[in-house]
Amino acid sequence: MSDTQAQFSVLKQTADPKVVDAIEQLVAQGGDHELNRINVIDFSKRHDLDEERSISAFLHSARLGLFDLGWNVLCPGCGGVLGAHSTLKALKPDDYHCALCACGYKPNVDDQVEVSFTVNPRVRRIAAHDPDTLPVWEYYKQMYWSSGVDFTEESVATLANEVTLETRDLPRGETTTILLQLPQQFIIVFEPITHAALFIDVQGEPVGEPQELSIAYTNEPAPTKTVNLRPGPLNLTLKNQASTRALPSIFIAAEALHHLIGKRKPFLTAKRMLSNQTFRDVFKADNLNIDQRLQITSLTFLFTDLKGSTALYERVGDLAAFDLVRAHFHALLEIISSEKGAVVKTIGDAVMATFIRPEHAIVAGLRMRAAMDKLNEQRGTTDLIVKIGIHEGPCLAVMLNERQDYFGQTVNIAARVQSLSTAQEIHITGPVLDAPAVAELLEQRAIRPIQKQAALRGIADKMVVYEIP
């Protein structure tokens, strides 16, 4: 048995065998481009697999060394990869600049950082492991644009034949001159490796004599500039002074280009990964540096606490109480994971969990309440009463006590909302209730939230909260 076969055998012990079979088939039979920066969401859709099980399987495969995990900072405008990192710790706190869009962006983990998987070269060597050998359009497709840009062979052909005036594969140290016939259009001269661009605004009366323009590519980032030229001939001189090859391409910035790069498909975001239980369990060391602060614009927090746990220990004794509390934790953690959430930490008899979407947290809360009723019925007791609070909003992902954690007022409010419960009520806030999927869910289950005004400890103003009876 080869090392790779042995790794897949181990993988089947920790991940869904159906997903593992699909991954193993991809490694054996997939084209090179299919094994580079794999979009797990798209992979699960094409193979009719559960998304969460697919994510978990790829994470375990990365832990075994079958795949390499990648964190790519994307341009929200064109979908280009502005920074490719092997670990989340490598994300820079400053702006990532997109020359093609002439904009700067701070890395937003909600939807600007994709998580992808590339086959490890020891398992199978593919062309993307040597990106300098990729032809120009394969470089764009596999290295520059993210897995969320929906490029087909047809769209790549359209890009090459209808949107592009010229392209060159320019070795380092070399110079080339291109004679162009400039149309009266807005032109972009873009280079994807050094990430440099020049805009040419072509207007006015046509000229007969060739115009002259020179561009030099270096290792240093340069601001995107705009020059004005007239329709007609242009001698464009391109000098590659960088330490790598260059792939300058001359695009017509018309509707066809925007349409091609505007076609998107869902991808695995860093926010979703940070709220994935398998990632938190398997890649604890790969989360964040102690001084990193990643801003998240929207995350849903669920806090639970076991009512009267101190009295429970006194009433039934340490051994029986410990068994009850352990059973309660087992039920809660299984529900959180199955509803696409992740446990951030447990504090005494309390749980702090995160969910990407508020409706997942609501379903988890309702299931938790039902699970406690079932445990009480099985044990002939009424001791397990869980108080639950849910809030959604912005926060910071940070490292605290060697654990990836969250910080901010959203976290504080979620914890305080949980403390409002006196029995098995679930308390939620306005942002949670206002989510369309939550309103639809509550209506389907004929649940009518009860509005309250609540004073929360440490929060200056009273808040409107809602009790789920």
PDB file of C-alpha atoms in Angstrom, residues 172-418:
ATOM      1  CA  ARG A 172      12.611  38.771 -16.613  1.00  0.00           C
ATOM      2  CA  GLY A 173      15.103  41.286 -17.937  1.00  0.00           C
ATOM      3  CA  GLU A 174      13.521  41.414 -21.390  1.00  0.00           C
ATOM      4  CA  THR A 175      11.818  44.230 -23.311  1.00  0.00           C
ATOM      5  CA  THR A 176       9.198  44.046 -26.043  1.00  0.00           C
ATOM      6  CA  THR A 177       7.396  46.595 -28.193  1.00  0.00           C
ATOM      7  CA  ILE A 178       3.815  46.019 -29.332  1.00  0.00           C
ATOM      8  CA  LEU A 179       2.236  47.972 -32.183  1.00  0.00           C
ATOM      9  CA  LEU A 180      -1.422  48.489 -31.316  1.00  0.00           C
ATOM     10  CA  GLN A 181      -4.326  50.083 -33.110  1.00  0.00           C
ATOM     11  CA  LEU A 182      -6.143  51.853 -30.276  1.00  0.00           C
ATOM     12  CA  PRO A 183      -9.944  51.884 -30.486  1.00  0.00           C
ATOM     13  CA  GLN A 184     -11.910  54.721 -28.895  1.00  0.00           C
ATOM     14  CA  GLN A 185     -12.399  52.739 -25.694  1.00  0.00           C
ATOM     15  CA  PHE A 186     -11.089  52.652 -22.129  1.00  0.00           C
ATOM     16  CA  ILE A 187      -8.040  50.355 -22.172  1.00  0.00           C
ATOM     17  CA  ILE A 188      -6.329  48.564 -19.272  1.00  0.00           C
ATOM     18  CA  VAL A 189      -2.756  47.296 -19.522  1.00  0.00           C
ATOM     19  CA  PHE A 190      -2.669  44.787 -16.660  1.00  0.00           C
ATOM     20  CA  GLU A 191       0.071  42.504 -15.347  1.00  0.00           C
ATOM     21  CA  PRO A 192      -1.190  39.833 -12.891  1.00  0.00           C
ATOM     22  CA  ILE A 193       2.121  38.656 -11.363  1.00  0.00           C
ATOM     23  CA  THR A 194       3.561  42.011 -10.260  1.00  0.00           C
ATOM     24  CA  HIS A 195      -0.032  43.241  -9.980  1.00  0.00           C
ATOM     25  CA  ALA A 196       0.499  46.440 -11.949  1.00  0.00           C
ATOM     26  CA  ALA A 197      -1.913  48.319 -14.189  1.00  0.00           C
ATOM     27  CA  LEU A 198      -2.055  51.364 -16.413  1.00  0.00           C
ATOM     28  CA  PHE A 199      -5.330  52.832 -17.651  1.00  0.00           C
ATOM     29  CA  ILE A 200      -5.482  54.407 -21.095  1.00  0.00           C
ATOM     30  CA  ASP A 201      -8.414  56.724 -21.795  1.00  0.00           C
ATOM     31  CA  VAL A 202      -8.619  56.770 -25.610  1.00  0.00           C
ATOM     32  CA  GLN A 203     -10.572  59.816 -26.847  1.00  0.00           C
ATOM     33  CA  GLY A 204     -10.538  62.535 -29.509  1.00  0.00           C
ATOM     34  CA  GLU A 205      -9.671  62.661 -33.178  1.00  0.00           C
ATOM     35  CA  PRO A 206      -7.734  59.669 -34.614  1.00  0.00           C
ATOM     36  CA  VAL A 207      -4.011  60.119 -35.285  1.00  0.00           C
ATOM     37  CA  GLY A 208      -1.964  58.781 -38.198  1.00  0.00           C
ATOM     38  CA  GLU A 209       1.508  58.781 -36.645  1.00  0.00           C
ATOM     39  CA  PRO A 210       2.233  56.145 -33.933  1.00  0.00           C
ATOM     40  CA  GLN A 211       2.009  57.383 -30.352  1.00  0.00           C
ATOM     41  CA  GLU A 212       4.658  56.229 -27.866  1.00  0.00           C
ATOM     42  CA  LEU A 213       4.151  54.747 -24.384  1.00  0.00           C
ATOM     43  CA  SER A 214       6.510  52.803 -22.118  1.00  0.00           C
ATOM     44  CA  ILE A 215       5.780  50.694 -19.007  1.00  0.00           C
ATOM     45  CA  ALA A 216       8.386  49.130 -16.701  1.00  0.00           C
ATOM     46  CA  TYR A 217       7.518  46.270 -14.333  1.00  0.00           C
ATOM     47  CA  THR A 218       9.462  46.017 -11.070  1.00  0.00           C
ATOM     48  CA  ASN A 219       9.169  44.157  -7.769  1.00  0.00           C
ATOM     49  CA  GLU A 220       7.787  47.275  -6.072  1.00  0.00           C
ATOM     50  CA  PRO A 221       4.053  47.982  -6.168  1.00  0.00           C
ATOM     51  CA  ALA A 222       3.150  51.062  -8.193  1.00  0.00           C
ATOM     52  CA  PRO A 223      -0.037  53.141  -8.091  1.00  0.00           C
ATOM     53  CA  THR A 224      -2.439  52.710 -10.976  1.00  0.00           C
ATOM     54  CA  LYS A 225      -2.295  55.746 -13.283  1.00  0.00           C
ATOM     55  CA  THR A 226      -4.380  56.965 -16.188  1.00  0.00           C
ATOM     56  CA  VAL A 227      -2.950  58.439 -19.406  1.00  0.00           C
ATOM     57  CA  ASN A 228      -4.900  60.077 -22.224  1.00  0.00           C
ATOM     58  CA  LEU A 229      -4.223  59.012 -25.818  1.00  0.00           C
ATOM     59  CA  ARG A 230      -5.956  59.369 -29.179  1.00  0.00           C
ATOM     60  CA  PRO A 231      -7.424  56.590 -31.321  1.00  0.00           C
ATOM     61  CA  GLY A 232      -4.932  55.143 -33.780  1.00  0.00           C
ATOM     62  CA  PRO A 233      -1.502  53.488 -33.750  1.00  0.00           C
ATOM     63  CA  LEU A 234       0.513  53.092 -30.521  1.00  0.00           C
ATOM     64  CA  ASN A 235       4.020  51.767 -29.961  1.00  0.00           C
ATOM     65  CA  LEU A 236       3.762  50.237 -26.473  1.00  0.00           C
ATOM     66  CA  THR A 237       7.131  49.317 -24.973  1.00  0.00           C
ATOM     67  CA  LEU A 238       7.068  46.870 -22.022  1.00  0.00           C
ATOM     68  CA  LYS A 239      10.177  46.369 -19.860  1.00  0.00           C
ATOM     69  CA  ASN A 240      10.329  43.559 -17.330  1.00  0.00           C
ATOM     70  CA  GLN A 241      12.692  44.665 -14.558  1.00  0.00           C
ATOM     71  CA  ALA A 242      11.095  42.375 -11.959  1.00  0.00           C
ATOM     72  CA  SER A 243      12.632  39.167 -10.617  1.00  0.00           C
ATOM     73  CA  THR A 244       9.893  37.019 -12.202  1.00  0.00           C
ATOM     74  CA  ARG A 245       8.371  36.728 -15.641  1.00  0.00           C
ATOM     75  CA  ALA A 246       5.571  39.142 -16.532  1.00  0.00           C
ATOM     76  CA  LEU A 247       2.289  38.509 -18.355  1.00  0.00           C
ATOM     77  CA  PRO A 248       1.146  41.956 -19.553  1.00  0.00           C
ATOM     78  CA  SER A 249      -2.322  41.887 -21.095  1.00  0.00           C
ATOM     79  CA  ILE A 250      -4.186  44.686 -22.839  1.00  0.00           C
ATOM     80  CA  PHE A 251      -7.913  44.598 -22.093  1.00  0.00           C
ATOM     81  CA  ILE A 252     -10.811  46.609 -23.455  1.00  0.00           C
ATOM     82  CA  ALA A 253     -12.639  47.703 -20.318  1.00  0.00           C
ATOM     83  CA  ALA A 254     -16.084  47.305 -21.831  1.00  0.00           C
ATOM     84  CA  GLU A 255     -19.226  45.518 -20.648  1.00  0.00           C
ATOM     85  CA  ALA A 256     -17.946  42.131 -21.862  1.00  0.00           C
ATOM     86  CA  LEU A 257     -15.023  42.228 -19.406  1.00  0.00           C
ATOM     87  CA  HIS A 258     -17.230  43.238 -16.470  1.00  0.00           C
ATOM     88  CA  HIS A 259     -19.715  40.509 -17.378  1.00  0.00           C
ATOM     89  CA  LEU A 260     -17.026  37.796 -17.489  1.00  0.00           C
ATOM     90  CA  ILE A 261     -15.425  38.579 -14.136  1.00  0.00           C
ATOM     91  CA  GLY A 262     -18.790  39.397 -12.565  1.00  0.00           C
ATOM     92  CA  LYS A 263     -20.061  35.815 -12.797  1.00  0.00           C
ATOM     93  CA  ARG A 264     -19.539  34.421  -9.292  1.00  0.00           C
ATOM     94  CA  LYS A 265     -20.282  31.260  -7.363  1.00  0.00           C
ATOM     95  CA  PRO A 266     -20.252  30.707  -3.588  1.00  0.00           C
ATOM     96  CA  PHE A 267     -16.926  29.841  -1.974  1.00  0.00           C
ATOM     97  CA  LEU A 268     -15.718  28.871   1.478  1.00  0.00           C
ATOM     98  CA  THR A 269     -15.081  32.082   3.440  1.00  0.00           C
ATOM     99  CA  ALA A 270     -12.671  32.589   6.325  1.00  0.00           C
ATOM    100  CA  LYS A 271     -15.629  33.595   8.506  1.00  0.00           C
ATOM    101  CA  ARG A 272     -17.321  30.272   7.884  1.00  0.00           C
ATOM    102  CA  MET A 273     -14.061  28.450   8.544  1.00  0.00           C
ATOM    103  CA  LEU A 274     -13.541  30.231  11.870  1.00  0.00           C
ATOM    104  CA  SER A 275     -17.003  29.018  12.900  1.00  0.00           C
ATOM    105  CA  ASN A 276     -16.358  25.446  11.796  1.00  0.00           C
ATOM    106  CA  GLN A 277     -15.970  22.952  14.628  1.00  0.00           C
ATOM    107  CA  THR A 278     -13.570  20.681  12.746  1.00  0.00           C
ATOM    108  CA  PHE A 279     -11.253  23.606  11.973  1.00  0.00           C
ATOM    109  CA  ARG A 280     -11.266  24.735  15.601  1.00  0.00           C
ATOM    110  CA  ASP A 281     -10.497  21.192  16.751  1.00  0.00           C
ATOM    111  CA  VAL A 282      -7.886  20.246  14.145  1.00  0.00           C
ATOM    112  CA  PHE A 283      -6.083  23.514  13.361  1.00  0.00           C
ATOM    113  CA  LYS A 284      -5.846  25.181  16.757  1.00  0.00           C
ATOM    114  CA  ALA A 285      -2.301  26.395  16.056  1.00  0.00           C
ATOM    115  CA  ASP A 286      -3.230  27.849  12.669  1.00  0.00           C
ATOM    116  CA  ASN A 287      -5.795  30.350  13.863  1.00  0.00           C
ATOM    117  CA  LEU A 288      -4.380  33.790  14.689  1.00  0.00           C
ATOM    118  CA  ASN A 289      -1.320  35.479  16.108  1.00  0.00           C
ATOM    119  CA  ILE A 290      -1.621  36.917  19.599  1.00  0.00           C
ATOM    120  CA  ASP A 291      -1.635  40.486  18.233  1.00  0.00           C
ATOM    121  CA  GLN A 292      -4.004  39.915  15.290  1.00  0.00           C
ATOM    122  CA  ARG A 293      -7.451  41.520  15.199  1.00  0.00           C
ATOM    123  CA  LEU A 294      -9.671  40.360  12.340  1.00  0.00           C
ATOM    124  CA  GLN A 295     -12.809  42.396  11.835  1.00  0.00           C
ATOM    125  CA  ILE A 296     -16.043  40.497  11.170  1.00  0.00           C
ATOM    126  CA  THR A 297     -19.040  42.560  10.124  1.00  0.00           C
ATOM    127  CA  SER A 298     -21.686  40.025  11.121  1.00  0.00           C
ATOM    128  CA  LEU A 299     -21.589  36.919  13.319  1.00  0.00           C
ATOM    129  CA  THR A 300     -24.261  35.266  15.450  1.00  0.00           C
ATOM    130  CA  PHE A 301     -23.448  34.344  19.051  1.00  0.00           C
ATOM    131  CA  LEU A 302     -25.338  31.851  21.187  1.00  0.00           C
ATOM    132  CA  PHE A 303     -24.726  31.618  24.937  1.00  0.00           C
ATOM    133  CA  THR A 304     -26.156  28.950  27.210  1.00  0.00           C
ATOM    134  CA  ASP A 305     -26.053  28.429  30.957  1.00  0.00           C
ATOM    135  CA  LEU A 306     -27.368  25.619  33.134  1.00  0.00           C
ATOM    136  CA  LYS A 307     -29.841  27.030  35.645  1.00  0.00           C
ATOM    137  CA  GLY A 308     -29.202  26.273  39.303  1.00  0.00           C
ATOM    138  CA  SER A 309     -26.169  24.056  38.736  1.00  0.00           C
ATOM    139  CA  THR A 310     -24.705  24.812  42.185  1.00  0.00           C
ATOM    140  CA  ALA A 311     -27.944  23.754  43.863  1.00  0.00           C
ATOM    141  CA  LEU A 312     -28.030  20.683  41.616  1.00  0.00           C
ATOM    142  CA  TYR A 313     -24.665  19.467  42.977  1.00  0.00           C
ATOM    143  CA  GLU A 314     -25.934  19.927  46.525  1.00  0.00           C
ATOM    144  CA  ARG A 315     -29.254  18.220  45.837  1.00  0.00           C
ATOM    145  CA  VAL A 316     -28.176  15.083  43.962  1.00  0.00           C
ATOM    146  CA  GLY A 317     -24.495  14.786  44.875  1.00  0.00           C
ATOM    147  CA  ASP A 318     -21.313  15.334  42.899  1.00  0.00           C
ATOM    148  CA  LEU A 319     -21.311  12.050  40.964  1.00  0.00           C
ATOM    149  CA  ALA A 320     -24.934  12.221  39.750  1.00  0.00           C
ATOM    150  CA  ALA A 321     -24.656  15.951  39.012  1.00  0.00           C
ATOM    151  CA  PHE A 322     -21.451  15.414  37.040  1.00  0.00           C
ATOM    152  CA  ASP A 323     -23.148  12.765  34.895  1.00  0.00           C
ATOM    153  CA  LEU A 324     -26.111  15.074  34.263  1.00  0.00           C
ATOM    154  CA  VAL A 325     -23.906  18.027  33.342  1.00  0.00           C
ATOM    155  CA  ARG A 326     -21.755  15.863  31.077  1.00  0.00           C
ATOM    156  CA  ALA A 327     -24.860  14.532  29.288  1.00  0.00           C
ATOM    157  CA  HIS A 328     -26.093  18.107  28.868  1.00  0.00           C
ATOM    158  CA  PHE A 329     -22.757  19.225  27.365  1.00  0.00           C
ATOM    159  CA  HIS A 330     -22.666  16.247  24.988  1.00  0.00           C
ATOM    160  CA  ALA A 331     -26.160  17.069  23.688  1.00  0.00           C
ATOM    161  CA  LEU A 332     -25.429  20.789  23.280  1.00  0.00           C
ATOM    162  CA  LEU A 333     -22.109  20.328  21.503  1.00  0.00           C
ATOM    163  CA  GLU A 334     -23.558  17.773  19.075  1.00  0.00           C
ATOM    164  CA  ILE A 335     -26.425  20.141  18.217  1.00  0.00           C
ATOM    165  CA  ILE A 336     -24.111  23.135  17.699  1.00  0.00           C
ATOM    166  CA  SER A 337     -21.893  21.185  15.316  1.00  0.00           C
ATOM    167  CA  SER A 338     -24.804  19.718  13.352  1.00  0.00           C
ATOM    168  CA  GLU A 339     -26.351  23.181  12.894  1.00  0.00           C
ATOM    169  CA  LYS A 340     -23.172  24.577  11.268  1.00  0.00           C
ATOM    170  CA  GLY A 341     -21.914  26.224  14.437  1.00  0.00           C
ATOM    171  CA  ALA A 342     -18.763  25.955  16.521  1.00  0.00           C
ATOM    172  CA  VAL A 343     -18.092  25.981  20.239  1.00  0.00           C
ATOM    173  CA  VAL A 344     -15.789  28.847  21.141  1.00  0.00           C
ATOM    174  CA  LYS A 345     -15.434  27.810  24.781  1.00  0.00           C
ATOM    175  CA  THR A 346     -17.177  26.404  27.814  1.00  0.00           C
ATOM    176  CA  ILE A 347     -17.111  28.362  31.059  1.00  0.00           C
ATOM    177  CA  GLY A 348     -18.253  26.281  34.018  1.00  0.00           C
ATOM    178  CA  ASP A 349     -21.650  24.992  32.927  1.00  0.00           C
ATOM    179  CA  ALA A 350     -22.008  27.618  30.180  1.00  0.00           C
ATOM    180  CA  VAL A 351     -21.313  27.388  26.457  1.00  0.00           C
ATOM    181  CA  MET A 352     -20.346  30.141  24.002  1.00  0.00           C
ATOM    182  CA  ALA A 353     -20.907  29.252  20.335  1.00  0.00           C
ATOM    183  CA  THR A 354     -20.884  31.037  16.981  1.00  0.00           C
ATOM    184  CA  PHE A 355     -22.984  30.602  13.848  1.00  0.00           C
ATOM    185  CA  ILE A 356     -22.618  32.165  10.414  1.00  0.00           C
ATOM    186  CA  ARG A 357     -26.353  32.764  10.095  1.00  0.00           C
ATOM    187  CA  PRO A 358     -28.884  33.631  12.840  1.00  0.00           C
ATOM    188  CA  GLU A 359     -31.451  31.049  11.697  1.00  0.00           C
ATOM    189  CA  HIS A 360     -28.930  28.276  12.402  1.00  0.00           C
ATOM    190  CA  ALA A 361     -28.552  29.585  15.952  1.00  0.00           C
ATOM    191  CA  ILE A 362     -32.345  29.705  16.424  1.00  0.00           C
ATOM    192  CA  VAL A 363     -32.757  26.107  15.255  1.00  0.00           C
ATOM    193  CA  ALA A 364     -29.894  25.070  17.543  1.00  0.00           C
ATOM    194  CA  GLY A 365     -31.527  26.830  20.504  1.00  0.00           C
ATOM    195  CA  LEU A 366     -34.892  25.154  19.882  1.00  0.00           C
ATOM    196  CA  ARG A 367     -33.200  21.760  19.545  1.00  0.00           C
ATOM    197  CA  MET A 368     -31.237  22.329  22.760  1.00  0.00           C
ATOM    198  CA  ARG A 369     -34.419  23.022  24.671  1.00  0.00           C
ATOM    199  CA  ALA A 370     -36.049  19.868  23.291  1.00  0.00           C
ATOM    200  CA  ALA A 371     -32.906  17.834  24.061  1.00  0.00           C
ATOM    201  CA  MET A 372     -32.996  18.935  27.726  1.00  0.00           C
ATOM    202  CA  ASP A 373     -36.669  17.916  27.960  1.00  0.00           C
ATOM    203  CA  LYS A 374     -35.745  14.502  26.560  1.00  0.00           C
ATOM    204  CA  LEU A 375     -32.814  14.055  28.968  1.00  0.00           C
ATOM    205  CA  ASN A 376     -35.005  15.025  31.917  1.00  0.00           C
ATOM    206  CA  GLU A 377     -37.672  12.550  30.799  1.00  0.00           C
ATOM    207  CA  GLN A 378     -35.123   9.737  30.405  1.00  0.00           C
ATOM    208  CA  ARG A 379     -33.700  10.339  33.866  1.00  0.00           C
ATOM    209  CA  GLY A 380     -36.974  11.058  35.626  1.00  0.00           C
ATOM    210  CA  THR A 381     -35.874  14.563  36.653  1.00  0.00           C
ATOM    211  CA  THR A 382     -36.483  18.234  35.931  1.00  0.00           C
ATOM    212  CA  ASP A 383     -32.972  19.353  36.856  1.00  0.00           C
ATOM    213  CA  LEU A 384     -31.653  20.210  33.388  1.00  0.00           C
ATOM    214  CA  ILE A 385     -32.906  23.692  32.509  1.00  0.00           C
ATOM    215  CA  VAL A 386     -30.811  25.606  29.967  1.00  0.00           C
ATOM    216  CA  LYS A 387     -31.003  29.369  29.599  1.00  0.00           C
ATOM    217  CA  ILE A 388     -30.226  30.575  26.060  1.00  0.00           C
ATOM    218  CA  GLY A 389     -29.426  33.983  24.557  1.00  0.00           C
ATOM    219  CA  ILE A 390     -28.752  34.852  20.900  1.00  0.00           C
ATOM    220  CA  HIS A 391     -27.446  38.088  19.355  1.00  0.00           C
ATOM    221  CA  GLU A 392     -25.949  39.014  15.985  1.00  0.00           C
ATOM    222  CA  GLY A 393     -23.582  41.820  15.004  1.00  0.00           C
ATOM    223  CA  PRO A 394     -19.986  42.912  14.314  1.00  0.00           C
ATOM    224  CA  CYS A 395     -17.020  41.658  16.334  1.00  0.00           C
ATOM    225  CA  LEU A 396     -13.278  41.054  16.332  1.00  0.00           C
ATOM    226  CA  ALA A 397     -11.695  37.612  15.989  1.00  0.00           C
ATOM    227  CA  VAL A 398      -8.742  37.517  18.405  1.00  0.00           C
ATOM    228  CA  MET A 399      -6.476  35.119  20.285  1.00  0.00           C
ATOM    229  CA  LEU A 400      -7.110  34.902  24.040  1.00  0.00           C
ATOM    230  CA  ASN A 401      -5.530  32.347  26.369  1.00  0.00           C
ATOM    231  CA  GLU A 402      -4.078  30.441  23.386  1.00  0.00           C
ATOM    232  CA  ARG A 403      -7.553  30.035  21.891  1.00  0.00           C
ATOM    233  CA  GLN A 404      -9.267  31.751  18.993  1.00  0.00           C
ATOM    234  CA  ASP A 405     -11.947  33.908  20.600  1.00  0.00           C
ATOM    235  CA  TYR A 406     -14.143  36.906  19.887  1.00  0.00           C
ATOM    236  CA  PHE A 407     -14.253  40.376  21.368  1.00  0.00           C
ATOM    237  CA  GLY A 408     -16.651  43.309  21.236  1.00  0.00           C
ATOM    238  CA  GLN A 409     -20.005  44.669  22.308  1.00  0.00           C
ATOM    239  CA  THR A 410     -21.894  42.039  20.288  1.00  0.00           C
ATOM    240  CA  VAL A 411     -20.328  39.321  22.455  1.00  0.00           C
ATOM    241  CA  ASN A 412     -21.147  41.244  25.646  1.00  0.00           C
ATOM    242  CA  ILE A 413     -24.785  41.739  24.654  1.00  0.00           C
ATOM    243  CA  ALA A 414     -25.230  38.072  23.697  1.00  0.00           C
ATOM    244  CA  ALA A 415     -23.934  36.985  27.118  1.00  0.00           C
ATOM    245  CA  ARG A 416     -26.180  39.475  28.925  1.00  0.00           C
ATOM    246  CA  VAL A 417     -29.255  38.469  26.902  1.00  0.00           C
ATOM    247  CA  GLN A 418     -28.771  34.872  28.008  1.00  0.00           C
TER     248      GLN A 418
END
